[in-house]
Coordinates of C-alpha atoms in Angstrom, one line a residue:
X1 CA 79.7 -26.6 35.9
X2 CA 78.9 -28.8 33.2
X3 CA 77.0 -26.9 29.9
X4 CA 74.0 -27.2 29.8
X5 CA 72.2 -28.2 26.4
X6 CA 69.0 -26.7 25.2
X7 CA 67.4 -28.1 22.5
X8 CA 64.5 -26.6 20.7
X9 CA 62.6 -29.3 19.8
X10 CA 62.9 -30.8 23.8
X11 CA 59.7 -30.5 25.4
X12 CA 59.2 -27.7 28.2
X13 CA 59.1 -30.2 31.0
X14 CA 62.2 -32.0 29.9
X15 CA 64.3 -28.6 29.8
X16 CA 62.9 -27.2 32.8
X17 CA 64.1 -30.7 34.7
X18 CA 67.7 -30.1 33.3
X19 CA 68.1 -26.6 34.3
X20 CA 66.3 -27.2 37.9
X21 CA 69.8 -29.4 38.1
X22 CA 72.2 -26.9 37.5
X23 CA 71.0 -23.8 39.0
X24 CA 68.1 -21.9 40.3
X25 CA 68.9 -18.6 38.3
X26 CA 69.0 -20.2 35.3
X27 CA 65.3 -22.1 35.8
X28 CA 63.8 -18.8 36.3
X29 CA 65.2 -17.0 33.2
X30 CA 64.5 -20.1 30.8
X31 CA 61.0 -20.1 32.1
X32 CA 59.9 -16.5 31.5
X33 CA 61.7 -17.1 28.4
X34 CA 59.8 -20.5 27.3
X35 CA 56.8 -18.4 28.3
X36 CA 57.3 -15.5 26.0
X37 CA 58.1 -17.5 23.2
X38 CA 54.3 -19.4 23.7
X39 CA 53.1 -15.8 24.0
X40 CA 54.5 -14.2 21.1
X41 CA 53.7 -17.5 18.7
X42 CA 49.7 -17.6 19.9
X43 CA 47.1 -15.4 18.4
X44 CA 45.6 -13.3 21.8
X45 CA 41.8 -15.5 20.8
X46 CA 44.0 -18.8 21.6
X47 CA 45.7 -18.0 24.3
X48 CA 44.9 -18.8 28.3
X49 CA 43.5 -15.7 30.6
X50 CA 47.2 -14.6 31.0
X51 CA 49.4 -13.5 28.4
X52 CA 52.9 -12.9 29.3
X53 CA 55.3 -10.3 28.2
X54 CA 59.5 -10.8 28.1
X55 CA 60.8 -10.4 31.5
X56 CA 62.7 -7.1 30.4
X57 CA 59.2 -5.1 30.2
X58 CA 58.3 -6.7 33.9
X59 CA 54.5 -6.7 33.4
X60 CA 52.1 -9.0 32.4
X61 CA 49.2 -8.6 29.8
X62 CA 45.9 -10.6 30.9
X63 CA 43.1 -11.7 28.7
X64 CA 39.7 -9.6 29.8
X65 CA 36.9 -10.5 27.2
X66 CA 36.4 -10.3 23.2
X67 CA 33.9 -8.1 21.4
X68 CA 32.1 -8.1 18.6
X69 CA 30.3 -5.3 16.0
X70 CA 28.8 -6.0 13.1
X71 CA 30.9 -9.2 12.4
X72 CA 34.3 -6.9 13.9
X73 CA 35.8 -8.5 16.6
X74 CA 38.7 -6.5 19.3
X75 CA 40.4 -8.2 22.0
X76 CA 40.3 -6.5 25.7
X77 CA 43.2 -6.8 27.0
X78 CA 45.2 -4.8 30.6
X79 CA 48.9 -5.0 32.2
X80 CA 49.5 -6.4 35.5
X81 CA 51.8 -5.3 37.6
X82 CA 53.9 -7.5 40.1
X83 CA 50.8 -7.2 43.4
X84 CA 48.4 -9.0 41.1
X85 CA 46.1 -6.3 40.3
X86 CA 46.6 -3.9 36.8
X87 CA 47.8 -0.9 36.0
X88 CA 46.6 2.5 35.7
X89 CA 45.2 3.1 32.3
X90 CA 46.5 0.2 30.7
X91 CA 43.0 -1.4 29.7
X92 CA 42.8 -1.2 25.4
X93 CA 41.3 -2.7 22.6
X94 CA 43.2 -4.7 20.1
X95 CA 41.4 -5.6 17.0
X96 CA 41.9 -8.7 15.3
X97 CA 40.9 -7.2 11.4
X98 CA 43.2 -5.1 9.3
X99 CA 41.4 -1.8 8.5
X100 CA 38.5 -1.0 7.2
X101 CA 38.7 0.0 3.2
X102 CA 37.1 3.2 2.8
X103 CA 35.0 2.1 -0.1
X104 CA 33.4 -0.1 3.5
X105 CA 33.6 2.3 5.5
X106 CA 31.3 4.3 3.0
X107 CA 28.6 1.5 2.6
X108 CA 28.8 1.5 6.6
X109 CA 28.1 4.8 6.8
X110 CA 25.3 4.9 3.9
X111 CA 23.4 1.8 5.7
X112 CA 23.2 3.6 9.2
X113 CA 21.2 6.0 7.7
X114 CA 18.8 3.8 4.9
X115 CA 18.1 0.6 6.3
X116 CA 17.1 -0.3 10.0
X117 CA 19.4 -1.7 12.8
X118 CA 19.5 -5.5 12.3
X119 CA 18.3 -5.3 8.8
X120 CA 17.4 -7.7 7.2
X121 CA 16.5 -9.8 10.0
X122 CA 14.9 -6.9 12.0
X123 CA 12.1 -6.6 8.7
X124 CA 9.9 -8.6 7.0
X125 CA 10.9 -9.8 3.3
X126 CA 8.4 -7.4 1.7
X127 CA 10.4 -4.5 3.3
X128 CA 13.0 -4.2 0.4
X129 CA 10.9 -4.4 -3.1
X130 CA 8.3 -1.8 -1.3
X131 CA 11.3 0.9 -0.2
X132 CA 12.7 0.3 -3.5
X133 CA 9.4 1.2 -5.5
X134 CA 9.1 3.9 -2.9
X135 CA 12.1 5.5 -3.7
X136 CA 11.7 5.6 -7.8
X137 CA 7.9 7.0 -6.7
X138 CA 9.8 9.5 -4.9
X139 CA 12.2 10.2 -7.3
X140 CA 10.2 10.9 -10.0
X141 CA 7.8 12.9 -7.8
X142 CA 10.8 15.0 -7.2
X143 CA 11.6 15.7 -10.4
X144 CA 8.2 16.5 -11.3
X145 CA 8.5 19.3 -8.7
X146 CA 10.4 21.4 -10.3
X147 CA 8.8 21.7 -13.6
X148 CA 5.4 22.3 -11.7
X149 CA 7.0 25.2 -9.1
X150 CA 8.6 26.8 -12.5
X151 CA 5.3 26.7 -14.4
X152 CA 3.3 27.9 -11.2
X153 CA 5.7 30.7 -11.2
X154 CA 5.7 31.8 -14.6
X155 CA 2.0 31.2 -14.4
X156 CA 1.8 34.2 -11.3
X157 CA 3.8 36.4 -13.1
X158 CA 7.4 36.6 -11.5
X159 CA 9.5 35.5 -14.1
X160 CA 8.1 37.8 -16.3
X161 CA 7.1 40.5 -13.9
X162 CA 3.1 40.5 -14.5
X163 CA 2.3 40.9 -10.8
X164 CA 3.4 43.1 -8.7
X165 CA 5.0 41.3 -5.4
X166 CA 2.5 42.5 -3.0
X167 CA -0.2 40.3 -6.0
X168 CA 2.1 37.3 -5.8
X169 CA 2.2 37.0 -2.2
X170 CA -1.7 36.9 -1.9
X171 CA -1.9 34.5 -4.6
X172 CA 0.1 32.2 -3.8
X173 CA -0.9 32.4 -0.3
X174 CA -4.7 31.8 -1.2
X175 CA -3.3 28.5 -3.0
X176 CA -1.7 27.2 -0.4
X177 CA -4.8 28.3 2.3
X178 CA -7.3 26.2 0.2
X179 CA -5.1 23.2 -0.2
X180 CA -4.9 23.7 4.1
X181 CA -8.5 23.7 4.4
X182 CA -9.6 20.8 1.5
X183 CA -6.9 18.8 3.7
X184 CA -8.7 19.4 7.2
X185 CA -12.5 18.5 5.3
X186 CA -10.7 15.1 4.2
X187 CA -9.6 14.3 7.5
X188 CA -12.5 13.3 8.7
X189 CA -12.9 9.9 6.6
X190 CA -10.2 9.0 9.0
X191 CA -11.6 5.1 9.6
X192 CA -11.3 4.8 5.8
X193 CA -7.5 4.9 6.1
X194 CA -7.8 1.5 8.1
X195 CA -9.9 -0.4 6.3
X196 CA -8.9 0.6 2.5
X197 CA -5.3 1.4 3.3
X198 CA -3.8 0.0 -0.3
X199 CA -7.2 1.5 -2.3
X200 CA -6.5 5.3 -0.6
X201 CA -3.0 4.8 -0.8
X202 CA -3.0 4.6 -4.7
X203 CA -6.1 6.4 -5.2
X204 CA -3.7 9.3 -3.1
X205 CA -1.0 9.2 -5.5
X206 CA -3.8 9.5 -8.3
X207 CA -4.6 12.7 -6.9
X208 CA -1.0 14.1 -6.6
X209 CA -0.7 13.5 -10.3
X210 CA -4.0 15.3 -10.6
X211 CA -3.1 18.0 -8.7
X212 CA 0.5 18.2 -10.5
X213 CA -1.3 18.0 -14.2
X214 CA -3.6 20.8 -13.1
X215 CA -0.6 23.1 -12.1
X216 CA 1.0 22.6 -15.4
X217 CA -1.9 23.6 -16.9
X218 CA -1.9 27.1 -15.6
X219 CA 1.2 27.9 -18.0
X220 CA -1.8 27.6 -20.7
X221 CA -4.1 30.2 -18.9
X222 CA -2.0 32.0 -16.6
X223 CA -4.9 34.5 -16.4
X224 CA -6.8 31.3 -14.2
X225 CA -3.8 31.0 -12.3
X226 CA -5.7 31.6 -8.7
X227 CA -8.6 28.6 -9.2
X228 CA -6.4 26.6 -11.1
X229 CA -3.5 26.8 -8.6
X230 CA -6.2 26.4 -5.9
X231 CA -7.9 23.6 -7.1
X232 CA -4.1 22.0 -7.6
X233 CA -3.0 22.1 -4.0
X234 CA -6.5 20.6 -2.7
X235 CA -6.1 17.4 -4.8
X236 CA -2.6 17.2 -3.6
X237 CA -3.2 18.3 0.3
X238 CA -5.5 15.7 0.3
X239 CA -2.8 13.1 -1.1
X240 CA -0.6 14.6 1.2
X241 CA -3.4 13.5 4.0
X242 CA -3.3 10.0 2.3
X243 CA 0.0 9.2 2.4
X244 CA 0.6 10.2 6.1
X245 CA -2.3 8.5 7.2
X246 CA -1.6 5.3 5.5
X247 CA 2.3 5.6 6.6
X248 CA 2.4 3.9 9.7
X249 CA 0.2 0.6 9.2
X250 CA 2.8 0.2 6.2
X251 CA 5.5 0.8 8.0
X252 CA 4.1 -1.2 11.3
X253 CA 3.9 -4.4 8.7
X254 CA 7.5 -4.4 7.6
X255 CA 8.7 -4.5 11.6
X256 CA 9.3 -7.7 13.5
X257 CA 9.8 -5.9 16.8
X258 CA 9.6 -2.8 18.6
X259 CA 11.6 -1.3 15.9
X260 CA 9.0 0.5 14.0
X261 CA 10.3 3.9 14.9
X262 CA 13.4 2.9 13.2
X263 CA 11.7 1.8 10.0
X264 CA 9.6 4.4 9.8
X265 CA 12.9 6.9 10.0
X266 CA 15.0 5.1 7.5
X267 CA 11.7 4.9 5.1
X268 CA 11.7 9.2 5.3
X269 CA 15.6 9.2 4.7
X270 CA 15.2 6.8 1.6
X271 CA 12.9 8.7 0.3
X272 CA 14.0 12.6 0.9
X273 CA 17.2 10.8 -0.8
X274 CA 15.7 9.4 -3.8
X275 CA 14.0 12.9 -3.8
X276 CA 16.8 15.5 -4.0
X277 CA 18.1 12.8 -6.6
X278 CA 14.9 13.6 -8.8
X279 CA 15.3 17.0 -7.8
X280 CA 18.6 17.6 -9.4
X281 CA 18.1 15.4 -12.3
X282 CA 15.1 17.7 -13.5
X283 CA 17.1 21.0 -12.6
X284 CA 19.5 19.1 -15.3
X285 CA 16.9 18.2 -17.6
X286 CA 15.2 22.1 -17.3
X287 CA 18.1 23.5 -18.6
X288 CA 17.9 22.0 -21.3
X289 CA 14.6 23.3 -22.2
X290 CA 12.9 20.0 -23.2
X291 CA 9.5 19.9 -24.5
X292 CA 7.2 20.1 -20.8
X293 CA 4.3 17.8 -22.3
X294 CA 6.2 15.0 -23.4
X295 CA 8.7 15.5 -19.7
X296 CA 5.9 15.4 -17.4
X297 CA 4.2 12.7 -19.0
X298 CA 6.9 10.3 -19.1
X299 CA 7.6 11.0 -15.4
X300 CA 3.7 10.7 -14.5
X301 CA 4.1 7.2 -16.0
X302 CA 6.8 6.4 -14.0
X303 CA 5.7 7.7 -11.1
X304 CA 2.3 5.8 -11.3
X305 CA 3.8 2.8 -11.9
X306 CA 6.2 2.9 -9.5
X307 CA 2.8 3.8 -6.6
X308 CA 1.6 0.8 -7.9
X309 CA 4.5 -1.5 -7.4
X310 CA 4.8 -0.2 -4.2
X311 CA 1.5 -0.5 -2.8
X312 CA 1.3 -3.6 -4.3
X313 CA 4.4 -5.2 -2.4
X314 CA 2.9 -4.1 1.0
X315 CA 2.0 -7.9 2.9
X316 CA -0.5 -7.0 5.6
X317 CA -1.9 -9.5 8.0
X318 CA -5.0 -8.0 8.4
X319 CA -8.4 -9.0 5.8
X320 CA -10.5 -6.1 4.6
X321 CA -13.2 -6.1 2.6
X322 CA -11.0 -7.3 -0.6
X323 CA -8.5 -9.2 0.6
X324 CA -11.7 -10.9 2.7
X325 CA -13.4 -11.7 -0.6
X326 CA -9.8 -13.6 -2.3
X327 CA -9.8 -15.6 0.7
X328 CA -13.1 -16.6 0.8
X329 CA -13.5 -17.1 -2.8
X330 CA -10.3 -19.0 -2.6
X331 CA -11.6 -21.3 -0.1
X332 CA -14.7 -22.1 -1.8
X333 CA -12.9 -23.0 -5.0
X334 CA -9.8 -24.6 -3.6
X335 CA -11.1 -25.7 -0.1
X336 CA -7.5 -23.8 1.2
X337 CA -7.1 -20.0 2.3
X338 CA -4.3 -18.2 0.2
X339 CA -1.0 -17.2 2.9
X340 CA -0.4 -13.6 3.1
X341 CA 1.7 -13.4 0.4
X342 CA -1.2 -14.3 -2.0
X343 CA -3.9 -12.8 -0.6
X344 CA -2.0 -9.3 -0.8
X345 CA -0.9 -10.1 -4.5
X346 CA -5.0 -11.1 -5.6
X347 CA -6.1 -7.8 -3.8
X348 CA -7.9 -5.6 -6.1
X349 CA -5.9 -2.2 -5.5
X350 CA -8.8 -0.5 -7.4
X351 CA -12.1 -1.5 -5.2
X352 CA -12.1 2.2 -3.8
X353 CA -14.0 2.7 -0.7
X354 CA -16.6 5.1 -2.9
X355 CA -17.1 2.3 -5.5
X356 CA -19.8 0.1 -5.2
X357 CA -19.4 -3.6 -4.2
X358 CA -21.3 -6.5 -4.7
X359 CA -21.4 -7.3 -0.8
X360 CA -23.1 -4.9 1.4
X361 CA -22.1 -5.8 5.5
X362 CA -25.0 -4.1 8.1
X363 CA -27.1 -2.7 5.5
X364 CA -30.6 -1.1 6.0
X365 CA -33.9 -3.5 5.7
X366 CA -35.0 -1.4 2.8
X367 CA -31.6 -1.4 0.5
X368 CA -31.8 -5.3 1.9
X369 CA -35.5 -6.3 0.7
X370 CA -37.3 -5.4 -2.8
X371 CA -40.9 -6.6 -0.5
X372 CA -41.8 -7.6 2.7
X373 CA -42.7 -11.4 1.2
X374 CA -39.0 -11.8 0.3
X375 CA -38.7 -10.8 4.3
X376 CA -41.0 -12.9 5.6
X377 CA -39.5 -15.8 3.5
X378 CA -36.6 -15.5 4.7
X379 CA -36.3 -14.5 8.2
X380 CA -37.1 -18.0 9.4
X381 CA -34.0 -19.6 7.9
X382 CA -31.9 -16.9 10.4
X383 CA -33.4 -17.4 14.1
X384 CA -30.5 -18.8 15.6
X385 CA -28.1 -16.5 13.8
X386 CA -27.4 -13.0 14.6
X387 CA -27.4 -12.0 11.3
X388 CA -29.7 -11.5 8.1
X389 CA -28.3 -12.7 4.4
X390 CA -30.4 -11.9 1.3
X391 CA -30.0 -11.1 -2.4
X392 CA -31.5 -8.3 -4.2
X393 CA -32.1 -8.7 -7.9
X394 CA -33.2 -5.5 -8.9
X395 CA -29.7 -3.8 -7.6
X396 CA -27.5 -7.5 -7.8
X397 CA -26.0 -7.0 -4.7
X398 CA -25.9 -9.4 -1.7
X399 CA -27.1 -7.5 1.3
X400 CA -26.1 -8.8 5.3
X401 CA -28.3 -7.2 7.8
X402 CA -27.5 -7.2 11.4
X403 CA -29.2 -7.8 14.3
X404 CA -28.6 -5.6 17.5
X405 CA -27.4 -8.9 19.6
X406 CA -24.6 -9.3 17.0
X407 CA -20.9 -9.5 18.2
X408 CA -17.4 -9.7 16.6
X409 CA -17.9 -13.2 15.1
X410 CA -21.5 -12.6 14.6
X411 CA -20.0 -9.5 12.0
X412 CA -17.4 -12.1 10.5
X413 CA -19.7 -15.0 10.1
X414 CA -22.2 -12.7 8.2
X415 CA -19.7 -11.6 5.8
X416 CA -18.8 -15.1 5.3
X417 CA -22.2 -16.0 4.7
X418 CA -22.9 -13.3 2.2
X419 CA -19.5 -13.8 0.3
X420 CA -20.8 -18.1 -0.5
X421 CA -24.3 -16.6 -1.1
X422 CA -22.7 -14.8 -3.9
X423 CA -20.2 -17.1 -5.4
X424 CA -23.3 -19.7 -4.7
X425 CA -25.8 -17.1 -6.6
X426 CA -23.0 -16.6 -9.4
X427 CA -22.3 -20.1 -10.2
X428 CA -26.5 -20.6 -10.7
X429 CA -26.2 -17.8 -13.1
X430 CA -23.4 -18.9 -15.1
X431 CA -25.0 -22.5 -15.8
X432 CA -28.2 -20.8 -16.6
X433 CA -27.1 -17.5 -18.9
X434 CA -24.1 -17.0 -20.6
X435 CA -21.5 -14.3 -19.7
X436 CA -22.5 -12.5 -22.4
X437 CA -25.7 -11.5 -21.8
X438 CA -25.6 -12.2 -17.5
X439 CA -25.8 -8.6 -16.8
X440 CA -29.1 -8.2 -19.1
X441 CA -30.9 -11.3 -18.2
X442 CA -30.1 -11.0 -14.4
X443 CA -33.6 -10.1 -13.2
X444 CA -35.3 -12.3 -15.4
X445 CA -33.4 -15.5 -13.9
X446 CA -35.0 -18.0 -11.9
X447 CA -33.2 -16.4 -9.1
X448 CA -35.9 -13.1 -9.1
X449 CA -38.5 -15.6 -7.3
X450 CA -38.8 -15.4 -3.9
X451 CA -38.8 -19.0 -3.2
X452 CA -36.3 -19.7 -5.5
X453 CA -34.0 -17.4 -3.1
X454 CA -35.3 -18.6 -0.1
X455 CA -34.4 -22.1 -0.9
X456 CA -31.1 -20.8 -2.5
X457 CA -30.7 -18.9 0.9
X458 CA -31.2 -21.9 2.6
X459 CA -28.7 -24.1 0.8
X460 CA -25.9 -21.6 1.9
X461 CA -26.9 -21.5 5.6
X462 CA -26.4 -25.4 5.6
X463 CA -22.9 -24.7 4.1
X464 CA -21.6 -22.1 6.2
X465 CA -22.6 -24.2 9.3
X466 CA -20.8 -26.8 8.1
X467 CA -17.1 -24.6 7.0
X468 CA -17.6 -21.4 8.8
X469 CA -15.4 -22.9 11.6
X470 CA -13.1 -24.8 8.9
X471 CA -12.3 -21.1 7.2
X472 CA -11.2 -19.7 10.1
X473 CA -9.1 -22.3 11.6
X474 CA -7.1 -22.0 8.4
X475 CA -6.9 -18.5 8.5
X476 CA -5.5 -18.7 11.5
X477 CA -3.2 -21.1 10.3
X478 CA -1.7 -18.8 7.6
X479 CA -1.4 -15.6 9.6
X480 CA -4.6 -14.1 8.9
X481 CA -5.7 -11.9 11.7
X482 CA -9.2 -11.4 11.2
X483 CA -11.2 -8.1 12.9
X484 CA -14.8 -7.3 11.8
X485 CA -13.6 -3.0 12.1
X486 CA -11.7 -3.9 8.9
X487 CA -14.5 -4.8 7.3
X488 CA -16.7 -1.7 7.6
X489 CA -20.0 -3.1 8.6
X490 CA -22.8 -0.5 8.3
X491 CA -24.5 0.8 11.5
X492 CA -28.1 -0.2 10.9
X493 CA -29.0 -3.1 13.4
X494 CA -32.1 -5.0 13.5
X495 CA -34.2 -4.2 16.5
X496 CA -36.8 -6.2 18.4
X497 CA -39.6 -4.5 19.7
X498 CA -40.3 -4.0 23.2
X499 CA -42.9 -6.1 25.0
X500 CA -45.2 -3.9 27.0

């Protein structure tokens, strides 16, 4: 038999045709061998359904599918026998990374438990600056904690065994009774949450460092521990109240989908974190005995300012009362309607729901009218509305009544109409007074006669007929989701009589 020369760099076809000359032995060997060699020299994501093994471990390793997690891939891969079909407990994973560092497998870990599944794509951009204001709020509001429990205990009496235990106990369980009952009186403003969700929010916070500055205070009279200690966990029950009521319309913002369980979870974790964090760097810090004054009030400040940041950096889609008034006033000046972003930035964070406002929405005739002229004078220019808008001088507030016929866009339009009256009735006063002296010479402006206001009156309705529907289209437009319930309308509604 002549010998039979294989050269390496010959294509596949061309060696199999010399062997299939020579003997039928030899083709079979050189093929499983040709095979493993294309095996062996592929990586498993290149190569065909079936990879093939050297002939000495008689099996054959098939391709089944390729996974990926979290940007990991692994290769499925089982053994065939000689039938066709695969062996017993041969189907495994091969992955296609070297593994993991530690330091990753760390961050891994740590993410799983701060930030939701998907992040960042399964939040809203506004989800990172608000968790991260949340957690300093959080840390310093656990550091604050412990100089408030020491001084409320020193205050009772155990540290320096004034009290007798059975004293303590009732003490300290009246304090925490009374700040049980102020939160179930506060509860009932419930609708409030809704509407003024940044206001109560802050104004929340506010009251926690009330309620903290209070405790500290009984380590000055520890003989008014029990009012003191009392009124203390009120202010801060009712924060308490606050803050969980306000938590899920946050929370509900940051998610795109049906992930806000998850956001809401990771939000607690970040900030019982950045809690024990505060925790232990004030146990530190105590130790030390630093003066308490100067302590608290640098971590008040921080914590305040960190409240603020964070409420600040919440971008709902919804328009209350204030962010209904930077839109409006926006249009008006720009002819445009800020986007969400800068409608939630221009929010007045201080407007709290008990402060007075210059727009009242379904108010009562008498708050409405200083006389029934200015009624009668008016009422005409309203017929086809649902709806009511005047301006009172003596109180310089623009009032909207409501008729009983009004619906949802009936609510909006009047609050629309009331916020031009009011830039309309402001820009007349500023070309006729100057800034200085507006507040004082208010009622003696043209504006006090009632014909004067009637034809002011009138020169708004013609321009909220003509951008009423404008304004909204562009609301919609930027995101705006627009609800009168947001907007707290009174419940007075005008009434006709009854023909009989």
């Amino acid at each position: 038999m002549a010998p039979i020369n294989l050269n390496v760099k010959q294509s596949a076809n061309s060696t199999t045709a010399t062997i299939a000359a020579s003997s039928p032995d030899i083709l079979v060997r050189e093929t499983l061998r040709i095979s493993a060699n294309l095996a062996s020299s592929s990586p498993l994501l290149d190569t065909p359904p079936a990879l093939t093994l050297p002939a000495s471990q008689q099996s054959t390793v098939r391709f089944i599918c390729c996974e990926e997690i979290d940007g990991r891939r692994w290769n499925y891969v089982a053994d065939a026998d000689a039938g066709g079909g695969f062996k017993k407990n041969s189907f495994r994973a091969l992955t296609l990374h070297s593994p993991q560092a530690p330091l990753d497998g760390l961050m891994s870990f740590v993410r799983s438990y701060v930030v939701p599944e998907g992040f960042p794509d399964s939040v809203t951009p506004s989800y990172v600056p608000y968790m991260t204001w949340r957690a300093l709020k959080h840390f310093f509001g656990g550091a604050m904690g412990v100089f408030t429990t020491q001084t409320l205990l020193s205050s009772v009496g155990v540290s320096r065994n004034r009290a007798t235990p059975g004293a303590v106990a009732i003490n300290w369980i009246l304090k925490d009774g009374a700040g049980r009952v102020g939160k179930m009186l506060f509860a009932r403003q419930g609708k409030k949450f809704d509407y003024d969700l940044k206001q109560l929010r802050f104004a929340g916070d506010l009251l926690m460092e009330l309620g903290a500055g209070v405790e500290l205070a009984t380590a000055a009279v520890p003989h008014l521990f029990l009012p003191l200690a009392c009124a203390a966990n009120v202010a801060k029950n009712v924060a308490a109240v606050t803050s969980t009521s306000t938590r899920t319309p946050i929370y509900k913002a940051f998610a795109k989908g049906e992930n806000i369980g998850d956001v809401t979870a990771k939000g607690e974790c970040v900030g019982n974190i950045a809690d024990l964090l505060g925790t232990g760097l004030s146990i530190w810090i105590a130790k030390r005995n630093p003066s308490l004054v100067t302590t608290f009030s640098l971590l008040s400040c921080g914590y305040i300012l960190s409240s603020y940041r964070e409420v600040k950096s919440v971008v709902l889609h919804t328009l209350n009362c204030a962010r209904f008034s930077v839109a409006v006033d926006s249009f008006i000046k720009t002819g445009r309607v800020p986007t969400l972003c800068e409608g939630n930035m221009n929010e007045n964070i201080f407007s709290f729901p008990w402060k007075d406002r210059p727009v009242v929405l379904g108010s009562r005739v008498k708050d409405a009218f200083q006389d029934p002229s200015a009624y009668v004078a008016i009422e005409p220019l309203f017929d086809k509305e649902k709806y009511i808008v005047t301006y009172n001088p003596s109180k310089c507030k623009v009032y909207a009544v409501l008729k009983d016929q009004a619906k949802s866009d009936d609510i909006l339009k009047a609050a629309f109409h009331a916020h031009v009256l009011l830039n309309f009735i402001n820009s007349s006063n500023e070309s006729k007074v100057s800034s200085q002296n507006q507040r004082e010479n208010i009622n003696s402006n043209v504006m006090q006669r009632v014909s004067d206001l009637a034809s002011c009156i009138a020169d708004s309705c013609k321009i909220v007929t003509n951008t009423y529907g404008l304004f909204k289209n562009k609301a919609n437009e930027q995101g705006w989701t627009m609800s009168e319930s947001l907007l707290n309308p009174g419940r007075a509604r005008l009434c006709q009589l009854d023909d009989r």
